Amino acid sequence: MNHSNLTILSVCSNFVIVVLKLVVGFFTGSVAVISEGIHSSMDLFASIITFFSIRISNQPADEDHPYGHGKAENIAGTIETLLIFVAGIWIIIESVNKLVNPHEIRFPAIGIMVMLLGALINIVVSRIIKRAADKANSVAMKSNALHLYTDVFTSLGIALSLFLVYITGWLWLDPVIAILTAFYIMFEAYKLLKESFPPLMDKRLSMDEEMAIKQIILTHKNKFIEFHDFRSRRAGAEEYIDFHLVVSSSMTIESAHSLCDEIEAEIMDFYAKAEVLIHLEPEEERVLTRN
């Protein structure tokens, strides 16, 4: 199943879940169920954003975007996490209001069944999307999978709270569980924001990733003198790596070009969508520069 079909699956499943949760939430009067419906509506919006961001990011480089469109995924992931923060704040405000003005929950069994159904649907869809996201290294798809996965836990938590309200009669449990749910999804959003936002500022790859790439370069150290000015960054599912490679002045252009091709190919075995730029320097140029 391709990425577009996966996001369509996510949109459709989210739409069904949102309608069920909001209808049942208003019918039962449970702020926890209503808040979960709002949370799921954010997931629905996020799935729609993911769908369009992936289509944009997969477009090849053009005259106006010579480095491609990969950052569209990072923009989408950042917007999605901000939407979760907004949803979390709304849930907390409504829950505090319900704590101050509690009211009885009608037909909690219906709410429990809808929460369990939503959790079941989302755990299946989130696992499908997560596998595809890891394979493609797609930030937007990872974000979408995280939204669905957090929905599983929040749905199960609210199902439990409705059950406890039913057997104990403690109405305050409903808004308290809703507040805890809000803090949980906001914490998950914060973790995702740390992944999606830094590439917008051209943050370098992690130290472990850079070390792995440098080790690949060093496997050819018998063919060059040194490399320097190593730089890296990530945009969506693509990595950009460039560095200066100092070779012997006696090396032919063909040999130097072949060496660069070998290094690029091995890095692309590590990162399939990597863009590698190697600036060749003869040994004499290095000496002149340092003097």
CSV table of C-alpha atoms in Angstrom, one decimal:
chain,number,residue,atom,x,y,z
A,1,MET,CA,0.0,0.0,0.0
A,2,ASN,CA,1.5,3.3,-1.1
A,3,HIS,CA,1.8,6.4,1.2
A,4,SER,CA,-1.2,8.2,-0.3
A,5,ASN,CA,-3.4,5.2,0.3
A,6,LEU,CA,-2.2,4.9,3.8
A,7,THR,CA,-3.1,8.5,4.6
A,8,ILE,CA,-6.5,8.0,3.0
A,9,LEU,CA,-7.0,5.0,5.3
A,10,SER,CA,-6.0,7.2,8.2
A,11,VAL,CA,-8.5,10.0,7.2
A,12,CYS,CA,-11.4,7.6,6.7
A,13,SER,CA,-10.8,5.7,10.0
A,14,ASN,CA,-10.4,9.1,11.9
A,15,PHE,CA,-13.6,10.5,10.4
A,16,VAL,CA,-15.7,7.5,11.6
A,17,ILE,CA,-14.1,7.7,15.1
A,18,VAL,CA,-14.6,11.4,15.4
A,19,VAL,CA,-18.3,11.2,14.5
A,20,LEU,CA,-18.9,8.3,16.9
A,21,LYS,CA,-17.1,10.0,19.8
A,22,LEU,CA,-18.6,13.4,19.5
A,23,VAL,CA,-22.2,12.1,19.1
A,24,VAL,CA,-21.8,9.7,22.0
A,25,GLY,CA,-20.0,12.3,24.1
A,26,PHE,CA,-22.8,14.9,23.8
A,27,PHE,CA,-25.4,12.2,24.2
A,28,THR,CA,-23.9,10.8,27.5
A,29,GLY,CA,-22.7,14.2,28.7
A,30,SER,CA,-19.2,12.9,29.4
A,31,VAL,CA,-16.6,15.7,29.1
A,32,ALA,CA,-13.9,12.9,28.8
A,33,VAL,CA,-15.6,11.4,25.8
A,34,ILE,CA,-16.2,14.9,24.2
A,35,SER,CA,-12.5,15.8,24.8
A,36,GLU,CA,-11.5,12.5,23.2
A,37,GLY,CA,-13.7,13.4,20.2
A,38,ILE,CA,-11.9,16.7,20.0
A,39,HIS,CA,-8.5,14.9,20.2
A,40,SER,CA,-9.6,12.6,17.4
A,41,SER,CA,-10.7,15.5,15.3
A,42,MET,CA,-7.2,16.9,15.6
A,43,ASP,CA,-6.0,13.5,14.4
A,44,LEU,CA,-8.3,13.8,11.4
A,45,PHE,CA,-7.0,17.2,10.6
A,46,ALA,CA,-3.5,15.9,11.0
A,47,SER,CA,-4.1,13.0,8.6
A,48,ILE,CA,-5.4,15.5,6.0
A,49,ILE,CA,-2.3,17.6,6.5
A,50,THR,CA,-0.1,14.5,6.2
A,51,PHE,CA,-1.8,13.5,3.0
A,52,PHE,CA,-1.0,16.8,1.3
A,53,SER,CA,2.5,17.2,2.8
A,54,ILE,CA,3.6,13.8,1.5
A,55,ARG,CA,2.3,14.7,-1.9
A,56,ILE,CA,4.2,17.9,-1.9
A,57,SER,CA,7.4,16.5,-0.4
A,58,ASN,CA,7.5,13.7,-3.0
A,59,GLN,CA,7.6,16.3,-5.8
A,60,PRO,CA,11.0,16.4,-7.5
A,61,ALA,CA,13.3,19.5,-7.3
A,62,ASP,CA,12.3,22.3,-9.6
A,63,GLU,CA,13.5,25.8,-10.6
A,64,ASP,CA,12.0,27.5,-7.5
A,65,HIS,CA,12.9,24.6,-5.2
A,66,PRO,CA,16.3,23.3,-6.3
A,67,TYR,CA,16.7,21.4,-3.0
A,68,GLY,CA,13.4,19.7,-3.3
A,69,HIS,CA,10.3,19.9,-1.2
A,70,GLY,CA,11.3,17.6,1.8
A,71,LYS,CA,10.7,20.3,4.4
A,72,ALA,CA,7.0,20.2,3.7
A,73,GLU,CA,6.8,17.1,6.0
A,74,ASN,CA,8.6,19.0,8.8
A,75,ILE,CA,6.2,21.9,8.5
A,76,ALA,CA,3.2,19.5,8.6
A,77,GLY,CA,4.6,17.7,11.6
A,78,THR,CA,5.1,21.0,13.4
A,79,ILE,CA,1.6,22.2,12.6
A,80,GLU,CA,0.2,18.9,13.8
A,81,THR,CA,1.9,19.0,17.2
A,82,LEU,CA,0.8,22.6,17.7
A,83,LEU,CA,-2.8,21.4,17.0
A,84,ILE,CA,-2.4,18.8,19.8
A,85,PHE,CA,-1.3,21.5,22.2
A,86,VAL,CA,-4.4,23.6,21.3
A,87,ALA,CA,-6.6,20.5,21.8
A,88,GLY,CA,-5.0,19.8,25.2
A,89,ILE,CA,-5.6,23.3,26.5
A,90,TRP,CA,-9.2,23.2,25.4
A,91,ILE,CA,-9.7,19.8,27.2
A,92,ILE,CA,-8.2,21.2,30.4
A,93,ILE,CA,-10.4,24.3,30.4
A,94,GLU,CA,-13.6,22.2,29.8
A,95,SER,CA,-12.6,19.6,32.4
A,96,VAL,CA,-12.0,22.3,35.1
A,97,ASN,CA,-15.5,23.6,34.3
A,98,LYS,CA,-17.0,20.1,34.8
A,99,LEU,CA,-15.1,19.8,38.1
A,100,VAL,CA,-16.8,23.0,39.3
A,101,ASN,CA,-20.2,22.1,37.9
A,102,PRO,CA,-20.4,18.3,37.9
A,103,HIS,CA,-23.4,16.5,36.3
A,104,GLU,CA,-24.4,12.9,35.9
A,105,ILE,CA,-23.2,10.8,32.9
A,106,ARG,CA,-26.0,9.1,30.9
A,107,PHE,CA,-25.6,5.6,29.5
A,108,PRO,CA,-21.9,5.2,30.3
A,109,ALA,CA,-21.9,1.7,28.7
A,110,ILE,CA,-22.4,3.3,25.3
A,111,GLY,CA,-19.4,5.5,25.9
A,112,ILE,CA,-17.3,2.6,27.0
A,113,MET,CA,-18.1,0.6,23.9
A,114,VAL,CA,-17.3,3.5,21.5
A,115,MET,CA,-14.0,4.1,23.3
A,116,LEU,CA,-13.0,0.5,23.0
A,117,LEU,CA,-14.0,0.4,19.3
A,118,GLY,CA,-12.0,3.5,18.6
A,119,ALA,CA,-9.0,2.1,20.3
A,120,LEU,CA,-9.2,-1.2,18.3
A,121,ILE,CA,-9.5,0.7,15.0
A,122,ASN,CA,-6.6,3.0,15.8
A,123,ILE,CA,-4.2,0.4,17.0
A,124,VAL,CA,-4.6,-1.5,13.7
A,125,VAL,CA,-4.2,1.6,11.5
A,126,SER,CA,-1.4,3.1,13.6
A,127,ARG,CA,0.7,0.0,13.3
A,128,ILE,CA,0.3,-0.2,9.5
A,129,ILE,CA,1.3,3.5,9.2
A,130,LYS,CA,4.2,3.2,11.7
A,131,ARG,CA,5.8,0.4,9.7
A,132,ALA,CA,5.5,2.4,6.5
A,133,ALA,CA,6.8,5.5,8.2
A,134,ASP,CA,9.9,3.8,9.6
A,135,LYS,CA,10.7,2.2,6.2
A,136,ALA,CA,10.3,5.6,4.4
A,137,ASN,CA,11.8,7.7,7.3
A,138,SER,CA,8.8,10.0,6.9
A,139,VAL,CA,8.4,12.6,9.7
A,140,ALA,CA,4.8,13.4,8.6
A,141,MET,CA,3.8,9.7,8.6
A,142,LYS,CA,5.5,9.2,12.0
A,143,SER,CA,3.6,12.1,13.3
A,144,ASN,CA,0.3,10.7,12.0
A,145,ALA,CA,1.1,7.3,13.5
A,146,LEU,CA,1.9,8.9,16.8
A,147,HIS,CA,-1.5,10.7,16.8
A,148,LEU,CA,-3.3,7.5,16.3
A,149,TYR,CA,-1.3,5.6,18.8
A,150,THR,CA,-1.8,8.1,21.6
A,151,ASP,CA,-5.5,8.0,20.7
A,152,VAL,CA,-5.4,4.3,21.6
A,153,PHE,CA,-4.2,4.9,25.1
A,154,THR,CA,-6.4,7.9,25.7
A,155,SER,CA,-9.5,6.0,24.5
A,156,LEU,CA,-8.7,3.1,26.8
A,157,GLY,CA,-8.1,5.4,29.7
A,158,ILE,CA,-11.4,7.1,29.2
A,159,ALA,CA,-13.2,3.8,28.9
A,160,LEU,CA,-11.7,2.9,32.3
A,161,SER,CA,-12.8,6.2,33.8
A,162,LEU,CA,-16.4,5.7,32.5
A,163,PHE,CA,-16.4,2.3,34.1
A,164,LEU,CA,-15.2,3.6,37.4
A,165,VAL,CA,-17.7,6.4,37.4
A,166,TYR,CA,-20.4,3.8,36.7
A,167,ILE,CA,-19.5,1.5,39.6
A,168,THR,CA,-18.5,4.2,42.1
A,169,GLY,CA,-20.7,7.2,41.2
A,170,TRP,CA,-17.7,9.5,41.6
A,171,LEU,CA,-18.5,12.1,38.9
A,172,TRP,CA,-15.2,14.0,39.4
A,173,LEU,CA,-13.3,11.0,37.9
A,174,ASP,CA,-14.6,12.0,34.4
A,175,PRO,CA,-13.0,15.4,34.2
A,176,VAL,CA,-9.9,14.3,36.1
A,177,ILE,CA,-9.2,11.6,33.6
A,178,ALA,CA,-9.8,14.1,30.8
A,179,ILE,CA,-7.2,16.4,32.3
A,180,LEU,CA,-4.6,13.6,32.7
A,181,THR,CA,-5.4,12.7,29.0
A,182,ALA,CA,-4.7,16.2,28.0
A,183,PHE,CA,-1.3,16.3,29.7
A,184,TYR,CA,-0.4,13.0,28.2
A,185,ILE,CA,-1.1,14.0,24.6
A,186,MET,CA,0.7,17.3,25.1
A,187,PHE,CA,3.8,15.5,26.4
A,188,GLU,CA,3.8,13.3,23.3
A,189,ALA,CA,3.3,16.3,21.1
A,190,TYR,CA,6.3,18.0,22.8
A,191,LYS,CA,8.5,14.9,21.9
A,192,LEU,CA,7.4,15.0,18.3
A,193,LEU,CA,8.0,18.7,18.1
A,194,LYS,CA,11.6,18.1,19.0
A,195,GLU,CA,11.9,15.8,16.0
A,196,SER,CA,9.9,17.8,13.4
A,197,PHE,CA,11.0,21.4,14.1
A,198,PRO,CA,14.8,21.3,14.2
A,199,PRO,CA,15.2,20.4,10.5
A,200,LEU,CA,13.4,23.6,9.7
A,201,MET,CA,16.4,25.3,11.2
A,202,ASP,CA,18.8,23.0,9.3
A,203,LYS,CA,19.9,21.2,12.4
A,204,ARG,CA,22.7,18.7,11.8
A,205,LEU,CA,22.1,15.0,12.0
A,206,SER,CA,22.6,13.3,15.4
A,207,MET,CA,26.2,12.6,16.5
A,208,ASP,CA,25.7,8.9,16.1
A,209,GLU,CA,24.4,9.4,12.5
A,210,GLU,CA,27.3,11.6,11.6
A,211,MET,CA,29.9,9.2,13.1
A,212,ALA,CA,28.4,6.4,11.1
A,213,ILE,CA,28.7,8.4,7.9
A,214,LYS,CA,32.3,9.5,8.7
A,215,GLN,CA,33.2,5.8,9.3
A,216,ILE,CA,31.9,5.0,5.8
A,217,ILE,CA,34.2,7.8,4.4
A,218,LEU,CA,37.1,6.5,6.4
A,219,THR,CA,36.9,3.0,4.9
A,220,HIS,CA,38.4,4.6,1.8
A,221,LYS,CA,41.2,6.5,3.7
A,222,ASN,CA,43.9,4.7,1.7
A,223,LYS,CA,42.7,6.6,-1.4
A,224,PHE,CA,42.6,10.1,0.0
A,225,ILE,CA,44.6,12.4,2.3
A,226,GLU,CA,41.9,13.8,4.6
A,227,PHE,CA,38.4,15.2,4.6
A,228,HIS,CA,37.1,18.4,6.3
A,229,ASP,CA,34.2,20.9,6.5
A,230,PHE,CA,31.8,18.0,7.0
A,231,ARG,CA,28.2,19.2,7.2
A,232,SER,CA,24.8,17.5,7.4
A,233,ARG,CA,21.1,18.4,7.7
A,234,ARG,CA,17.7,16.7,7.2
A,235,ALA,CA,14.6,17.8,5.4
A,236,GLY,CA,11.6,15.5,5.7
A,237,ALA,CA,12.7,12.0,4.7
A,238,GLU,CA,15.9,13.3,3.0
A,239,GLU,CA,19.4,13.9,4.3
A,240,TYR,CA,21.9,16.3,2.9
A,241,ILE,CA,25.6,15.7,3.4
A,242,ASP,CA,28.6,17.6,2.1
A,243,PHE,CA,32.3,17.7,2.8
A,244,HIS,CA,35.7,18.6,1.3
A,245,LEU,CA,37.9,15.6,0.2
A,246,VAL,CA,41.6,16.2,-0.1
A,247,VAL,CA,43.3,13.9,-2.6
A,248,SER,CA,46.8,13.5,-4.0
A,249,SER,CA,47.7,16.0,-6.7
A,250,SER,CA,48.9,13.0,-8.8
A,251,MET,CA,45.4,11.4,-8.8
A,252,THR,CA,43.7,11.6,-12.1
A,253,ILE,CA,40.3,13.2,-12.5
A,254,GLU,CA,38.8,9.8,-13.4
A,255,SER,CA,40.2,8.1,-10.3
A,256,ALA,CA,39.0,11.0,-8.0
A,257,HIS,CA,35.5,10.9,-9.6
A,258,SER,CA,35.3,7.1,-9.2
A,259,LEU,CA,36.3,7.5,-5.5
A,260,CYS,CA,33.5,10.1,-5.0
A,261,ASP,CA,31.0,7.8,-6.7
A,262,GLU,CA,32.0,4.9,-4.4
A,263,ILE,CA,31.7,7.0,-1.2
A,264,GLU,CA,28.3,8.4,-2.4
A,265,ALA,CA,27.0,5.0,-3.1
A,266,GLU,CA,27.9,3.6,0.3
A,267,ILE,CA,26.4,6.6,2.1
A,268,MET,CA,23.2,6.1,0.0
A,269,ASP,CA,23.2,2.4,1.2
A,270,PHE,CA,23.0,4.0,4.7
A,271,TYR,CA,20.4,6.7,3.7
A,272,ALA,CA,18.5,5.8,0.5
A,273,LYS,CA,17.4,9.4,-0.1
A,274,ALA,CA,20.6,11.1,0.8
A,275,GLU,CA,22.0,13.9,-1.3
A,276,VAL,CA,25.8,13.9,-1.1
A,277,LEU,CA,28.0,16.7,-2.3
A,278,ILE,CA,31.8,16.1,-2.3
A,279,HIS,CA,34.1,19.0,-3.0
A,280,LEU,CA,37.4,17.7,-4.3
A,281,GLU,CA,40.7,19.4,-3.3
A,282,PRO,CA,44.1,18.5,-4.6
A,283,GLU,CA,46.8,18.3,-1.9
A,284,GLU,CA,48.6,21.4,-3.3
A,285,GLU,CA,45.5,23.5,-2.7
A,286,ARG,CA,45.3,22.4,0.9
A,287,VAL,CA,49.0,23.4,1.4
A,288,LEU,CA,48.4,26.8,-0.2
A,289,THR,CA,45.3,27.5,1.9
A,290,ARG,CA,47.1,26.7,5.2
A,291,ASN,CA,50.1,28.8,4.3
